[in-house]
Each structure stands twice: as C-alpha cells, then as structure tokens.
Coordinates of C-alpha atoms and ligand atoms in Angstrom, one line a residue:
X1463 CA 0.0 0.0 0.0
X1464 CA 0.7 3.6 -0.5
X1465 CA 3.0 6.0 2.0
X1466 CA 1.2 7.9 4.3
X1467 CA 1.6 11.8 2.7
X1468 CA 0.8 15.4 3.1
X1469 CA -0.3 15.1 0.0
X1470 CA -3.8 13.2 1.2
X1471 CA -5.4 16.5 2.3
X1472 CA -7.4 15.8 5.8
X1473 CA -5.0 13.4 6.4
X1474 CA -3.3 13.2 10.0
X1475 CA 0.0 13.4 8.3
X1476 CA -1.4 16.4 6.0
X1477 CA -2.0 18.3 9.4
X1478 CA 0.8 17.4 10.6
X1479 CA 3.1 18.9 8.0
X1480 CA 0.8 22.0 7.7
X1481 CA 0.0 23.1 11.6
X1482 CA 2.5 20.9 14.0
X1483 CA 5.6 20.9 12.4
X1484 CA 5.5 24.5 11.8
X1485 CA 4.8 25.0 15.8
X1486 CA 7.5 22.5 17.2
X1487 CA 9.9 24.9 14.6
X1488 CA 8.7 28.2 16.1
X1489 CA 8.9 26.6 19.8
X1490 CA 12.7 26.0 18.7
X1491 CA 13.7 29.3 17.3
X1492 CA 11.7 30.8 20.2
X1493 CA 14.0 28.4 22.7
X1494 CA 17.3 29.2 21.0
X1495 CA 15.8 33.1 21.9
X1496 CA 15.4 32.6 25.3
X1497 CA 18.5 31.3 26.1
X1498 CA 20.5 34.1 24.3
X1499 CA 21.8 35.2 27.0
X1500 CA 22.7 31.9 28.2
X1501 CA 25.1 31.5 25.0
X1502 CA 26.3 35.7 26.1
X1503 CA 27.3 33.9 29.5
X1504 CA 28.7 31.1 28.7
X1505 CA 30.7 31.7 25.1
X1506 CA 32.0 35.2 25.3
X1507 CA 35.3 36.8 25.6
X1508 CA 36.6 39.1 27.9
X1509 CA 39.1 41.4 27.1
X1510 CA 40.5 43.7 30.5
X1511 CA 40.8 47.3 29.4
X1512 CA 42.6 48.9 32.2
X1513 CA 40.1 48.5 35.0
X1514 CA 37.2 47.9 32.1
X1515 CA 36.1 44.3 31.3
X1516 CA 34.8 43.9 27.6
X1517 CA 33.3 40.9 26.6
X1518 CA 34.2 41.3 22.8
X1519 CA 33.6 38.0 20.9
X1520 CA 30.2 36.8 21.3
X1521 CA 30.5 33.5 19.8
X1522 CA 27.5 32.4 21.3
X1523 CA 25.2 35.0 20.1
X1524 CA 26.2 34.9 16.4
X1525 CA 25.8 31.2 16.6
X1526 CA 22.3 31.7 17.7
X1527 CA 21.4 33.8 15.2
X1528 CA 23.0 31.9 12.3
X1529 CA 20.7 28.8 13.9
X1530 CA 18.0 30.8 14.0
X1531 CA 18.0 32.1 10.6
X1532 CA 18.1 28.5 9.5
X1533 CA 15.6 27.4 11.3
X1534 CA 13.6 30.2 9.9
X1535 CA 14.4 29.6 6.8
X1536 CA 13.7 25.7 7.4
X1537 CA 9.9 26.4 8.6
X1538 CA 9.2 28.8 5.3
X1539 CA 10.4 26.1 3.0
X1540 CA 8.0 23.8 5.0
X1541 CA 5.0 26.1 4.7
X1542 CA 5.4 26.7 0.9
X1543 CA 5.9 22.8 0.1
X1544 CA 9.3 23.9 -1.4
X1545 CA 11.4 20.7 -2.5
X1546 CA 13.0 18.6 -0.1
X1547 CA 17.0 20.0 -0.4
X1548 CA 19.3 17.6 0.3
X1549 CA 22.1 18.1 3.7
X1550 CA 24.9 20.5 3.2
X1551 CA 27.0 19.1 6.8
X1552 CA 29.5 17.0 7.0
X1553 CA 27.9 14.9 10.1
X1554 CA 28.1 11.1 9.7
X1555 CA 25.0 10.2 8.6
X1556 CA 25.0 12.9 5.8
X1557 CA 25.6 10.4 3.1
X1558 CA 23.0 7.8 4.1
X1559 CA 20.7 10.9 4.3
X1560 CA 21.4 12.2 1.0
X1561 CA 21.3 8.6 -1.0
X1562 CA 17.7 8.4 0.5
X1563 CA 17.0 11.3 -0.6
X1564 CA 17.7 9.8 -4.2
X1565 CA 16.0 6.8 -3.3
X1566 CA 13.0 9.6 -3.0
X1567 CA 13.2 11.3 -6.5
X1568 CA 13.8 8.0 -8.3
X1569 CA 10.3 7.2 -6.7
X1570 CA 8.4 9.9 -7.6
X1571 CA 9.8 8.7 -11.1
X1572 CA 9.8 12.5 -12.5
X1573 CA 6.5 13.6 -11.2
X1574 CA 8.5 16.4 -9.5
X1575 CA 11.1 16.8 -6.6
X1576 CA 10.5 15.1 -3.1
X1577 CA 8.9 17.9 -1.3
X1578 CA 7.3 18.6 2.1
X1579 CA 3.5 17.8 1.1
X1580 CA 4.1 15.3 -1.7
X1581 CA 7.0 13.1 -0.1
X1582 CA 6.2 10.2 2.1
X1583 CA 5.2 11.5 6.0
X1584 CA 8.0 9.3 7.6
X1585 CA 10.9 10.9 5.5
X1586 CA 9.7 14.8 5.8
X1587 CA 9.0 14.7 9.5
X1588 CA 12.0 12.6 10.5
X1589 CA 14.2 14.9 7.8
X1590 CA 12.5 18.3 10.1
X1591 CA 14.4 17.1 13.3
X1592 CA 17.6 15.9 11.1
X1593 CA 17.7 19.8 9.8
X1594 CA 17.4 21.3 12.9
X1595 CA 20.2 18.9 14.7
X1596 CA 22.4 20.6 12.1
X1597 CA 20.9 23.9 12.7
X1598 CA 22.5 23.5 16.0
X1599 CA 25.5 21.0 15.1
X1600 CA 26.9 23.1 12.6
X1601 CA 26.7 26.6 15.1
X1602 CA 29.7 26.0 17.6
X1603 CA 30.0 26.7 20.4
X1604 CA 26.1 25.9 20.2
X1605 CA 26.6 23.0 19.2
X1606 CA 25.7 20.7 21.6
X1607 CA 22.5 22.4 23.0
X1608 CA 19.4 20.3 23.4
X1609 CA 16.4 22.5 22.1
X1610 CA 14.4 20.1 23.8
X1611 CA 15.9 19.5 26.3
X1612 CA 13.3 21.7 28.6
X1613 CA 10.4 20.1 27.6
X1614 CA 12.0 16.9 28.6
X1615 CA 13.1 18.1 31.8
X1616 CA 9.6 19.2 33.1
X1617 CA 7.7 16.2 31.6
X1618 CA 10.0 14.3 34.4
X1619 CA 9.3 17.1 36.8
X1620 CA 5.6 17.4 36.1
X1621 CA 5.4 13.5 36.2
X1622 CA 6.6 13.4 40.0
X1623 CA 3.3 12.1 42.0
X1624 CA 3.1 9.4 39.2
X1625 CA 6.7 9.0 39.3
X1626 CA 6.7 8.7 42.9
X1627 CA 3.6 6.3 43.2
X1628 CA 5.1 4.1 40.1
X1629 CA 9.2 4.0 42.2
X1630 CA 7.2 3.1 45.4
X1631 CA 4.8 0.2 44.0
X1632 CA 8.3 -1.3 42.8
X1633 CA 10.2 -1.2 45.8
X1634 CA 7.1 -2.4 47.5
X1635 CA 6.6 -5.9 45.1
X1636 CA 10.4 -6.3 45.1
X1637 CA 10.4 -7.0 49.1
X1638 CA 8.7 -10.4 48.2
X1639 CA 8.9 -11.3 44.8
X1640 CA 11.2 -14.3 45.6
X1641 CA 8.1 -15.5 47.0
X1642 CA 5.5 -15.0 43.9
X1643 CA 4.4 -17.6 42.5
X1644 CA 4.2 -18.1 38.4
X1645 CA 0.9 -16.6 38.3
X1646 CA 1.6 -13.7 40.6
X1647 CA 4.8 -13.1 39.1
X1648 CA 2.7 -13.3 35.2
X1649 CA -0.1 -10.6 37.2
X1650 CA 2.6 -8.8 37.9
X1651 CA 4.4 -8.4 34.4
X1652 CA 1.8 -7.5 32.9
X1653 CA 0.4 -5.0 34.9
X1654 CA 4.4 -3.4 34.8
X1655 CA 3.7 -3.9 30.8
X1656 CA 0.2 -1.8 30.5
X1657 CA 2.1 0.9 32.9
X1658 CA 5.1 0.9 30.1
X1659 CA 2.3 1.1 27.0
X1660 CA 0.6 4.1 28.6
X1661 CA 3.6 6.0 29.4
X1662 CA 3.5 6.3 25.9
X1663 CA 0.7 8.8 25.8
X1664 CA 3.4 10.6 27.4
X1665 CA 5.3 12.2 23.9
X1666 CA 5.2 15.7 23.5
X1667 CA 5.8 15.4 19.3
X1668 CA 2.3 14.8 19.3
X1669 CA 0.9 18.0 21.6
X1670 CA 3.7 19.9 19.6
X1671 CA 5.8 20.4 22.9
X1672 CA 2.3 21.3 25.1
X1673 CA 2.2 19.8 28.7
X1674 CA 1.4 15.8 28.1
X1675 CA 3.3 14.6 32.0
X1676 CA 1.8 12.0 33.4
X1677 CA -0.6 13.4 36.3
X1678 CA -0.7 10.4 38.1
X1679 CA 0.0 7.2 39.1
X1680 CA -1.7 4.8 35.9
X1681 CA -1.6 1.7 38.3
X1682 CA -5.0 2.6 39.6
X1683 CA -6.9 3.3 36.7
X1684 CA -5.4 -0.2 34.9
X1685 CA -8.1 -2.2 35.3
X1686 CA -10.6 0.4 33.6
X1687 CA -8.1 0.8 30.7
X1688 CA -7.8 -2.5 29.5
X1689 CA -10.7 -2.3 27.1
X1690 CA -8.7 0.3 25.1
X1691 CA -5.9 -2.1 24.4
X1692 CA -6.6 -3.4 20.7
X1693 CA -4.1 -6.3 20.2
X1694 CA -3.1 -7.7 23.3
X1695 CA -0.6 -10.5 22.8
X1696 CA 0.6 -10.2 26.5
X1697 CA 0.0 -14.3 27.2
X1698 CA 2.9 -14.9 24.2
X1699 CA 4.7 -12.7 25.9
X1700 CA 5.0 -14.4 29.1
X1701 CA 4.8 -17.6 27.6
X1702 CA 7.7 -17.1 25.0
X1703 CA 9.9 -15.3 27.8
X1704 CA 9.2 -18.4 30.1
X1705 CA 10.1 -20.7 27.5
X1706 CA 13.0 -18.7 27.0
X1707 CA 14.4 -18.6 30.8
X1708 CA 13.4 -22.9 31.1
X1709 CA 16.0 -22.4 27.8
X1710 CA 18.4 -20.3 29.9
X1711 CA 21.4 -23.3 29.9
X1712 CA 22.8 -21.8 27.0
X1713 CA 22.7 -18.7 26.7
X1714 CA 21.8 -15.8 28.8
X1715 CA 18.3 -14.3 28.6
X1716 CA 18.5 -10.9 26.6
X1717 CA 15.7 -8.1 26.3
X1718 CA 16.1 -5.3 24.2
X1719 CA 13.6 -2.1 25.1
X1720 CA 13.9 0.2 21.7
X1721 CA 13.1 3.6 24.0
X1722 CA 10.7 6.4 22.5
X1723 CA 9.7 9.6 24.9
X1724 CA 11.9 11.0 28.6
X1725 CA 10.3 11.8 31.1
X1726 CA 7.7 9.6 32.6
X1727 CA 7.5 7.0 29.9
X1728 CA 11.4 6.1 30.2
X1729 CA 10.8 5.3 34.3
X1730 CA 8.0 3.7 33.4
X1731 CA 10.3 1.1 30.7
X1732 CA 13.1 1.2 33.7
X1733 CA 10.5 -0.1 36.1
X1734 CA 9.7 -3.0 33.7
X1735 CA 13.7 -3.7 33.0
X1736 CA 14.3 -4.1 37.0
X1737 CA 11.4 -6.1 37.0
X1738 CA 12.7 -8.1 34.3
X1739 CA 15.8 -8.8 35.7
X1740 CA 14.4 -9.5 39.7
X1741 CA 12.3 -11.7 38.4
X1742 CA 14.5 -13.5 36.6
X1743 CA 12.7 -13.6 33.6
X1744 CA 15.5 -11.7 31.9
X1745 CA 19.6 -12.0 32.7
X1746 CA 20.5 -8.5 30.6
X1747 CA 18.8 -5.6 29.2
X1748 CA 19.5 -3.5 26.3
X1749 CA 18.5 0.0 25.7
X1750 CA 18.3 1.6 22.5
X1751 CA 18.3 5.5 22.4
X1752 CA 18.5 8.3 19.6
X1753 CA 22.2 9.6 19.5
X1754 CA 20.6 13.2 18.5
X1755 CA 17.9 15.2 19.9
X1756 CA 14.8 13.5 18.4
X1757 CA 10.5 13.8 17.8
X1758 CA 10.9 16.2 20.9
X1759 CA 11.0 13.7 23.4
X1760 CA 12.4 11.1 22.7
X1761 CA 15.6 9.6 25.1
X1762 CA 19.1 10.4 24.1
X1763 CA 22.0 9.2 26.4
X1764 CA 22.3 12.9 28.2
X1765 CA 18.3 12.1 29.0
X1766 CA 18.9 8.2 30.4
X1767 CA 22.1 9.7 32.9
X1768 CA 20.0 12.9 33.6
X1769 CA 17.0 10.9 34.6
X1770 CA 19.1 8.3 36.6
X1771 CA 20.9 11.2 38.3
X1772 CA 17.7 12.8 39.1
X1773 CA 16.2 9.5 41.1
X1774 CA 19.1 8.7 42.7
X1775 CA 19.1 12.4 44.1
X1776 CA 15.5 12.5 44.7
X1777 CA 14.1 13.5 48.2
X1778 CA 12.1 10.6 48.2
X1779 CA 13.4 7.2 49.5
X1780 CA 12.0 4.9 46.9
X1781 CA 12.8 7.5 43.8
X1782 CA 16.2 7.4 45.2
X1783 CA 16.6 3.8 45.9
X1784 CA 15.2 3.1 41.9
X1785 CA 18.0 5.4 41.0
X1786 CA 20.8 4.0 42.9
X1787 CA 19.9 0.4 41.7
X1788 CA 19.5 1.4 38.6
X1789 CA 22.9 3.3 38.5
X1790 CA 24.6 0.1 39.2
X1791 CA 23.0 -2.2 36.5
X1792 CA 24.9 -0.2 34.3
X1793 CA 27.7 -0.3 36.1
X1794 CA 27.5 -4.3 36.8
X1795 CA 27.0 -4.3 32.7
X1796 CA 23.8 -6.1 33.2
X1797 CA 22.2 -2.9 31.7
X1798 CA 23.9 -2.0 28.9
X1799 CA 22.3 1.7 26.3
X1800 CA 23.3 2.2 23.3
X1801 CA 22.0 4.6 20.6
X1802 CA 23.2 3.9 17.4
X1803 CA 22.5 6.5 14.2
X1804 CA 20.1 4.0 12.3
X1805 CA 17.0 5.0 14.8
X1806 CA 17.7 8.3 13.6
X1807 CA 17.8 8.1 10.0
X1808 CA 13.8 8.2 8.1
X1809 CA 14.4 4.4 7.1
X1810 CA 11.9 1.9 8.2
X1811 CA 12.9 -1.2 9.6
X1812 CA 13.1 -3.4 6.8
X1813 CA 15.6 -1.6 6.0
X1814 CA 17.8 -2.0 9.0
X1815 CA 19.6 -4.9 7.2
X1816 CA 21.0 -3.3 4.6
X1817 CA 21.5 0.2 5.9
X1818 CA 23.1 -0.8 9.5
X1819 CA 23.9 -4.5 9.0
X1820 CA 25.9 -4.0 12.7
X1821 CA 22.8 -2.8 14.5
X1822 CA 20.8 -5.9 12.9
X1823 CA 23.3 -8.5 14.0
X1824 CA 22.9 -7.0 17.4
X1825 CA 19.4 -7.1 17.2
X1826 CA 19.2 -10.7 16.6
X1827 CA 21.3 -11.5 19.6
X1828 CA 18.2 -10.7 21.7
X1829 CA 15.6 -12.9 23.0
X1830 CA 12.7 -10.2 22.9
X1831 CA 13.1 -6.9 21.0
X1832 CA 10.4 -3.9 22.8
X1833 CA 9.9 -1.5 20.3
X1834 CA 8.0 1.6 21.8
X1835 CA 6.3 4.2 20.3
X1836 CA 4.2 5.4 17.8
X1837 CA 7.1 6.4 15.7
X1838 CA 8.3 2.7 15.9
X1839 CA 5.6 1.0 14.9
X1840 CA 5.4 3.7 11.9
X1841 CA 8.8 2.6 10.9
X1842 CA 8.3 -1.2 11.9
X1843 CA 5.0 -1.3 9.5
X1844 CA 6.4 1.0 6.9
X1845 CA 4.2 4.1 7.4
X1846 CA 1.5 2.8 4.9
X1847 CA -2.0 3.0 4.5
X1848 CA -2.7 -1.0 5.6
X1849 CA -5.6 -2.9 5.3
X1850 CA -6.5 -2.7 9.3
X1851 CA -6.9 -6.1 9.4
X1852 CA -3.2 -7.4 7.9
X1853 CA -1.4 -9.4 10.0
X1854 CA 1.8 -7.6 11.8
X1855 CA 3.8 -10.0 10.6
X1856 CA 3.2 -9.4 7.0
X1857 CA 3.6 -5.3 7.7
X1858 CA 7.2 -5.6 8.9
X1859 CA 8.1 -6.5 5.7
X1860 CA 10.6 -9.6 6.8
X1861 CA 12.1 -7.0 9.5
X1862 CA 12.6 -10.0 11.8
X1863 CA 15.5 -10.3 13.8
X1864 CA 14.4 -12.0 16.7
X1865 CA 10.9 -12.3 18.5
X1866 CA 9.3 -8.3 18.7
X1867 CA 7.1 -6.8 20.5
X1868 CA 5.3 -3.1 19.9
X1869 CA 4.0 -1.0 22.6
X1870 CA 2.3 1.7 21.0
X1871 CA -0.1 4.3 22.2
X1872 CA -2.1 5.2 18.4
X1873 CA -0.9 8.7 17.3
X1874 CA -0.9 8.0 13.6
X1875 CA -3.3 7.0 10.8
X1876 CA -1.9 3.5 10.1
X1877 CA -3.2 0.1 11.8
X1878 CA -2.5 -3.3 11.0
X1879 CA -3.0 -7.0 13.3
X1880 CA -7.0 -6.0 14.1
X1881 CA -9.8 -9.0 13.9
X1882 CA -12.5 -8.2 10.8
X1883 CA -14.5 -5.3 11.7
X1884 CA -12.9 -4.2 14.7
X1885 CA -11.4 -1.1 13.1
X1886 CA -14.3 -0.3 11.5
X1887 CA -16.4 -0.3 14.5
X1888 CA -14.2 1.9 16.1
X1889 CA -14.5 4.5 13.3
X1890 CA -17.9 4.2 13.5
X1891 CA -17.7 5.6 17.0
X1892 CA -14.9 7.8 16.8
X1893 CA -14.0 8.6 13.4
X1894 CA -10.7 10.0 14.3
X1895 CA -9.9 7.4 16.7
X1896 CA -6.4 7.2 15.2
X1897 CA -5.2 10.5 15.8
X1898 CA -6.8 13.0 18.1
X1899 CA -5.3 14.2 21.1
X1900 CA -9.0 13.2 22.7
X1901 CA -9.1 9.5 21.7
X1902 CA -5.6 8.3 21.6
X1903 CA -6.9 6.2 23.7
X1904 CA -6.2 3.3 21.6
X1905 CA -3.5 1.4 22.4
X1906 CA -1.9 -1.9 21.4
X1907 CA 0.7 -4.5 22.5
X1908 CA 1.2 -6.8 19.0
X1909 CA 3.7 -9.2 19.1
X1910 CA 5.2 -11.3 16.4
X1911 CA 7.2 -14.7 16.6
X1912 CA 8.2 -16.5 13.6
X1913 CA 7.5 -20.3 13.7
X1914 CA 11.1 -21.2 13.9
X1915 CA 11.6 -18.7 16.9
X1916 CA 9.0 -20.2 19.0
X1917 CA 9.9 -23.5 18.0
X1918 CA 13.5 -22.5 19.5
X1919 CA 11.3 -21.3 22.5
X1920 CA 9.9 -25.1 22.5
Ligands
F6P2882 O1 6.7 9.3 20.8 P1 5.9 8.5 19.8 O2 5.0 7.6 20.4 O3 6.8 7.8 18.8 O4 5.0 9.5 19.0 C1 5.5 10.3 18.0 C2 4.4 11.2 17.5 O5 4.9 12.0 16.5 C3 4.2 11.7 15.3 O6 5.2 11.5 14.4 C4 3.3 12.6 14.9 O7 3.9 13.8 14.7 C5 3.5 10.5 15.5 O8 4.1 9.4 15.0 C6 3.4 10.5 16.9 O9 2.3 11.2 17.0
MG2883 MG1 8.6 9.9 20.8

C-alpha cells in the first residue's frame, strides 16, 4: 500500500506537515531566543581594558542567530511545500541521508522533486528534526545544545506524583517477589507492561511540545483501561519469555527495550527492565536510544544519565533507591544503552539490514526486541495505509531479527494486526480514533514470533 503523505489533504500526516511541524519549529527558534543570553554567559570573551572588562567575541550569540536564521528559513520552506533540499553538513550520517534522498526522487519517477507535502510522511518529518540537529551542530559553540531538552526536563518534573507512586509500588513488590508464585509473578508483568504502554501517551511530538506529563499514578486506573488495548498478545509474551528462561542453559536471557519519549515514559520502561531482571525472567537488558535530539522527546543518552541522576538524588526514599539500583545495572554491565544512528535516519525497519547490518546483527542476539512508540511502529510497519486487518507479521516486511514486540499508544493513521471489523467499529464511534489528542486512547501490544523462533522457545 501507499505511504502515508501530506499530499492526502485531511489526512493526519497532512496536518501534521501543515500546523505541528511548523509549531515545534517556532517553539525551537523561540527556545534558542530565550537562552541568548545563556550563550552571552557562557561563550563570550573578555578582554581587560585597564580597570574595564569587555566581553568582545560573542561566539554564542552569532551562533544563535545563524541557527535561528536557519531554522527560519527551514519552517518557510515547509510552509510553501518547497522541495526537499538535500544536507549540506558533513555529520556522519549525511551520506545515508542524501542517498535516501535519491532513493526519493527516483520514486516519484519524474512527477517532480521530493517535497514537504508530496514526499512520504516518515521521511519529511523525521528529515524536520535531522535539519534542525544541524541547525545547531553546525553553530559551535552551540553546538551541543538540546532545544528540547526543557520540555524533557519538566515532563519528568511534572510526572513526579506518578513517578513517585510508580518508584514506590516497585520497591514495595520487590520486598517479596522471591516468594511470587508463576501466576503472581505473570499478574505482575503484565500489569508493569500496560504501565510501560501508557507512558507512551506521554510524547510531546504529538501535543507539539504542550504539557502531556503524566498526572498520576496509571496503576490505579489499569483495570478500567484495558478495554482500550486493541491487540493484546501479553499471554505470548509471558509464555515465550518463560520458554526462553526454562532455555536459559545456553545462553543468557537478553531483552532489548527500543526507548521512545523521557520523562515519565522512560521510568515507566526502567521499572519493567528491573522487573525483568528481579524476576529473573531476563539476565541482561539492552536499551536503544536516539544519538541526536529526536521527535521532541524522545531519550538520548544525556536524557537516560539525567534521569538516573535525578532519582538517585530525589528526596524521596524509593525514587532514590530506583535510581541507585539502577545506577549500578549499568555499572554491573547487566544494563547495557546504546543509541546507534540508524534509529535516527527516516528508514523503516526493513531496511535496517542493509543500511546498518551492525545494528541488525545485534538485534538478533536478543531474545525479545520492545519497540515503543508510535514512531516505531510507523517505521516497523512501513508508514503505509494497511488494510486494518493485515497481520503484523506481514507489515514488517521480513524485518525480523528476533521475536518483537510493539507497545504503541495510536498517534498516527496507520493500523495493521486487528480482527474483521474491529477497526471499523471503532471508526464508527470515533472517526478520528487514530489521531486525536482526545481519543488516543487506543492502544496496542502486538507481538510477532516467527515459527522457527518459538519452536526454538519449544
Ligand atoms: O513518541 P511517539 O509515540 O513515537 O509519537 C511520536 C508522534 O509523532 C508523530 O510523528 C506525529 O507527529 C506520530 O508518530 C506520533 O504522534
Ligand atoms: Mg517519541
């Protein structure tokens, strides 16, 4: 099926490209603003004149405005559908960038450039956040400031009672969970599970940097949320990490979590990684992050250490005590984050093989790959306009290197793995189930195991 494109007026991607895009852009240049004097501070030069101090080169500033004047120049192109242009920096993933780009213009087979409303959704949005990591990238001393940083920062701040309540629960299961039984422990996994899917709601790419923290604590409302979860393969999940532990002579038991948003949804995934582990169920865990600022929330390294650093120094005994386990799984290597520059790059994942053959070799090592996200599952299913009811497996498009799981809170018009009709009753309630901020209440935990995996599992 088709790509998903601005150029299906009405479309969530359509609005997308013509209102959000344009917002996150003038919530950037407006950031890089407000911390002018920031750069002043922290970039000048002072030169003594006799008892005078003059702070003569102001690095920082003119960086700021040469990133602002790109970025400004960035959101016109956007709003007048110019073509797509391709990347004028040196940075390493140029290249791959530009051949896609190619890849792009070959498709449209002469029906004009790749541009922002008639290029696929997946390649103009993800190609916004590459341009503006060069905006700041190629402005030292600027160069390493996080324009989202912020918004990060006070979706973890704003998240506190829920963090608090989530960090608490934890400490209080871990006390006894050598004494859970199977089924306790499987209660238990899956309710750490639907706390990990609905931190998802928790992206701020999709309320174009507006407040979406978690309020608080989701282990309450669980129960009543469960009728919102679409595909819920949770029982294959237990049953193919079980199989995998009674497997456990071996090889270790690996689980990679492919992150998505900071703030509350990360301690939500860290919660289900110690769980993972104290349980038993898993011997190592894998994080994959984005090595550039990314969909405004999404975790970079600075975001996993910051939030690590910010538990362990938490005035609250059980934040603290999360943090300070936490902060030596990493150091005992059982907890082990990487971010490498293929989760930033517009491919989807059938891709992966070619593009970043490394990353998929890794990938297979794993027992169980969580991808998170709405953006994942876009680039897991391809980003197309599916059939509702086509099976998962067929969507990834042989992406398969090892047993994967999607957690993904809806925030985009495509849907595959759903039983006849379900889809379509759905609409018939809420006809814009799939993308307003009201309904994204639709979530979904699909899972796919090729034959020969489970039969491994056996
Ligand atoms: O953080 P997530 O779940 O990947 O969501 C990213 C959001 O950004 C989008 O790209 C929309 O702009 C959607 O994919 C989704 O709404
Ligand atoms: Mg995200």
């Amino acid at each position: 099926p088709v790509s998903l494109s601005g150029r299906f007026k009405g479309s969530f991607a359509y609005f997308t490209i013509k209102d959000r895009l344009p917002q996150i852009l003038t919530r950037v240049i407006d950031t890089l603003h407000r911390h002018k004097n920031e750069f002043f501070e922290e970039h000048g030069i002072d030169v003594q004149i006799g008892t005078f101090v003059l702070r003569l080169f102001q690095k920082g500033v003119e960086a700021e405005k040469r990133a602002i004047s790109f970025l400004s120049k960035l959101r016109n192109e956007l709003q007048t559908d110019k073509p797509v242009t391709p990347l004028e920096d040196e940075l390493p993933d140029a290249a791959l960038w530009n051949q896609y780009l190619d890849y792009q213009r070959n498709l449209s087979n002469g029906n004009g450039e790749p541009s922002w409303f008639q290029s696929p959704w997946l390649f103009v949005e993800c190609y916004m956040y590459r341009r503006i990591h060069a905006a700041l990238a190629q402005n030292p001393p600027i160069d390493n400031f996080d324009v989202f940083k912020e918004g990060k920062a006070q979706n973890f701040f704003e998240s506190q009672e829920a963090v608090i309540g989530l960090c608490t629960y934890f400490q209080e299961l871990l006390k006894n969970i050598k004494d859970l039984d199977e089924k306790q422990l499987q209660e238990e996994l899956f309710k750490l599970l639907q706390v990990s899917l609905w931190g998802n709601k928790c992206d701020l790419s999709f309320s174009a940097g507006e407040d979406s923290s978690q309020k608080s604590s989701p282990l309450q409302s669980l129960e009543n949320m469960v009728p919102y979860i679409l595909v819920n393969d949770m029982e294959k999940l237990w049953s193919l990490l079980v199989n995998a532990k009674k497997n456990r002579t071996e090889s270790n038991v690996r689980v990679d979590i492919i992150l998505d948003n900071a703030g509350f949804e990360l301690v939500s995934d860290l919660v289900l990684a110690d769980f993972l582990l104290s349980s038993k169920l898993a011997d190592e865990i894998y994080f994959h992050g984005k090595s550039i600022p990314w969909y405004v929330s999404d975790t970079t390294k600075h975001d996993f250490n910051w939030t690590l650093k910010q538990l362990q120094s938490a005035n609250h005994m059980w934040m603290s005590r999360c943090g300070i386990n936490w902060e030596g799984n990493l150091k005992k290597g059982v907890w082990v984050f990487c971010d490498h520059m293929f989760w930033t790059l517009p491919h989807d994942f059938s891709s992966m093989g070619g593009v970043a053959p490394d990353l998929y070799a890794e990938l297979q090592m794993s027992n169980l790959l969580l991808f998170k996200g709405d953006l994942n599952y876009r680039k897991l299913t391809g980003d197309r306009k599916w059939e509702y009811t086509v099976p998962f497996h067929q969507a990834l498009n042989k992406f398969h290197p090892a047993p994967l799981c999607s957690l993904r809170t809806l925030k985009s018009d495509t849907q595959v793995g759903l039983k006849p009709g379900q889809g379509e009753q759905i609409q018939a309630s809420e006809p814009d189930w799939m993308s307003s901020q009201e309904s994204h209440d639709h979530v979904l935990l699909d899972i796919s195991v090729t034959k020969e995996q489970m039969n491994h599992y056996q």
